[in-house]
């Protein structure tokens, strides 16, 4: 299956391969690699591509893979099905139950064996005998013996999916010892082992542990997961018309699903958003199921049984086979509500799941990533214009909610509600929003640019046979027969100890030795060469994977590198980096990057046009916050009650809030703006031929109808000559264009305890440095 990996996925796969190669060099067994990636980032795809990459990287190594899935149901079969789709026949994927019930002696080279962690490690509590037939002693060979015979011939790589669940219990550790894998790859969004990211240019941590970490921001930026989770949105309004809290949360979920369905249709998508209704596992669970069914029946949402009913409702219980939930996951499946009693909070993929309903338990629920994981994924792996589709929603009738601090992905779960103050008067602003269109990086659109640059340089083409292309390349003086990448190092150099303290600078020597460079070092040299030739594209982290892919694709498509009998990726690196060849490829890369600048500009322009929105802005009736990212601030006349402000706001902003609160007698309200979402107020501005969105810090509405738009800056504003100038002038243009005489605004700074204000149409930082400000009294007079 040809999968176009996201940049962060490609980077993670490369790091996993590099880490595994290093860990395999240790004496073992049992070296561990922790793979931490957010729910919805594509962990299964990345780990599958790791398997493919490791097989390519070490073609002469003899190893096999055991893939352990967690869960008491049969979700491991979903993992097997996913791996089979990705691998498309190689490597072979089998389940332990069907292949190792007594007929086979060992796992073969490169084979991937999928098993259920709980089932495989299960023992009888009375006599400690294995209960799984594949583990039991008997006339036929059991899986423990299969593992022993396998280790005699090849290495075993154990992959534990969702390793934070039961992977370190006594019985689990016993199973680890039985498998005795050479490497253990633990993957989870929230691993229990210490989280530590290591540079791959450094040695791995002592004890044979490697860490590969995917940044949640990269996953969100790529549109793979939702931006945030909102708990109980609009619940108080809905509760007024319902008999009890149970009916209120169901009604809220029902209305939100209809709203989402309409929003998807407006986006041109046929996604049918799904509501997951989790029933408590206590004895009252059966009564709860019937109560939910009754509520939904009144909405004409019923099960299909014996050919009757519309099939918009489904019930999944722990004892049922996983085929049902696989079918439900289809993007346009007719099922609108899924009731489940056994928690499916780990392992199940259903990207169209958008709303979670959780009913009161006998104990308090702590909301964390695992709880909401099933509604985190984006159904089509991109964010939408309508922001309501980029959020997940939870409705619950719990009396109290505790939210776990997410060190790894902070501020994702928002459960603290603030309501807009009564008597709020409409402001009717025109607001601008643009989804981020540029990250300063090289993207996959570079592939064609590099191919054309290389073809123009060598006179090659996909339309020609590979042998014709290789002849053309070699005619330019490129050596394609490189089998090793050699590096000169100092050899046989003697230093007189008497002169040691006097040595300074470079130690010259004519004695040099040529030694082969290890694969991981070659990768570092290769990547550094790319970094040195990225030109104006400063986002190295995102750019390098795209450039590497472009080079590999050209070698494969034009020179037929996959037929060279060695790993084509690393063979391409050797040829590219060979001393004789590098000058040619650097010229090509430099030329391609220069050409790509205009290509990227057009790409950004198209993205901007697609993502731009101008819309009427009002403060939302309610906003939601996270207790670890936001704090309650006791102030007067804030636009929301209570007042939550971001913990990380700047020192000048905190000072200005005190100033504005002390001078608020004639205000209706003041409000701290946010950024990057349609919930907030934005102004369009341009800087260095690129369009951005400016989110002014504060809005202030006065009792006489005047409204102030204010941006607070540091006393010695480092951006005064650049971004601030562009923002300040865009703000004045916005105010003038609005035609609203009650609207004013500008840049605000504090100097020597006084607040200064600039609302000039032309923002000149040199003049500002010399005092081109209205003094604090003028600003105070405006405020009061």
PDB file of C-alpha atoms in Angstrom, residues 24 54-55 58-65 106-111 149-157 182:
ATOM      1  CA  UNK A  24      20.585  -4.277  17.876  1.00  0.00           C
ATOM      2  CA  UNK A  54      14.325  -1.989   9.172  1.00  0.00           C
ATOM      3  CA  UNK A  55      14.026  -4.908   6.756  1.00  0.00           C
ATOM      4  CA  UNK A  58      19.415  -4.588   7.362  1.00  0.00           C
ATOM      5  CA  UNK A  59      18.664  -6.997   4.480  1.00  0.00           C
ATOM      6  CA  UNK A  60      21.217  -9.530   5.713  1.00  0.00           C
ATOM      7  CA  UNK A  61      19.947  -9.565   9.312  1.00  0.00           C
ATOM      8  CA  UNK A  62      17.649 -12.418  10.299  1.00  0.00           C
ATOM      9  CA  UNK A  63      14.825 -11.230  12.534  1.00  0.00           C
ATOM     10  CA  UNK A  64      11.051 -11.474  13.019  1.00  0.00           C
ATOM     11  CA  UNK A  65       8.424  -9.350  14.746  1.00  0.00           C
ATOM     12  CA  UNK A 106       9.225 -21.321  14.601  1.00  0.00           C
ATOM     13  CA  UNK A 107       8.493 -17.833  13.292  1.00  0.00           C
ATOM     14  CA  UNK A 108      10.106 -17.317   9.880  1.00  0.00           C
ATOM     15  CA  UNK A 109      12.328 -14.423   8.804  1.00  0.00           C
ATOM     16  CA  UNK A 110      10.588 -11.005   8.590  1.00  0.00           C
ATOM     17  CA  UNK A 111       7.226 -12.505   9.628  1.00  0.00           C
ATOM     18  CA  UNK A 149      13.272 -22.473  18.629  1.00  0.00           C
ATOM     19  CA  UNK A 150      12.908 -19.128  16.843  1.00  0.00           C
ATOM     20  CA  UNK A 151      15.582 -17.517  19.023  1.00  0.00           C
ATOM     21  CA  UNK A 152      18.018 -20.242  17.986  1.00  0.00           C
ATOM     22  CA  UNK A 153      17.879 -18.943  14.379  1.00  0.00           C
ATOM     23  CA  UNK A 154      16.880 -15.288  14.418  1.00  0.00           C
ATOM     24  CA  UNK A 155      16.389 -12.211  16.524  1.00  0.00           C
ATOM     25  CA  UNK A 156      12.961 -11.259  17.852  1.00  0.00           C
ATOM     26  CA  UNK A 157      11.652  -7.687  17.898  1.00  0.00           C
ATOM     27  CA  UNK A 182      16.311  -8.587  21.377  1.00  0.00           C
TER      28      UNK A 182
END
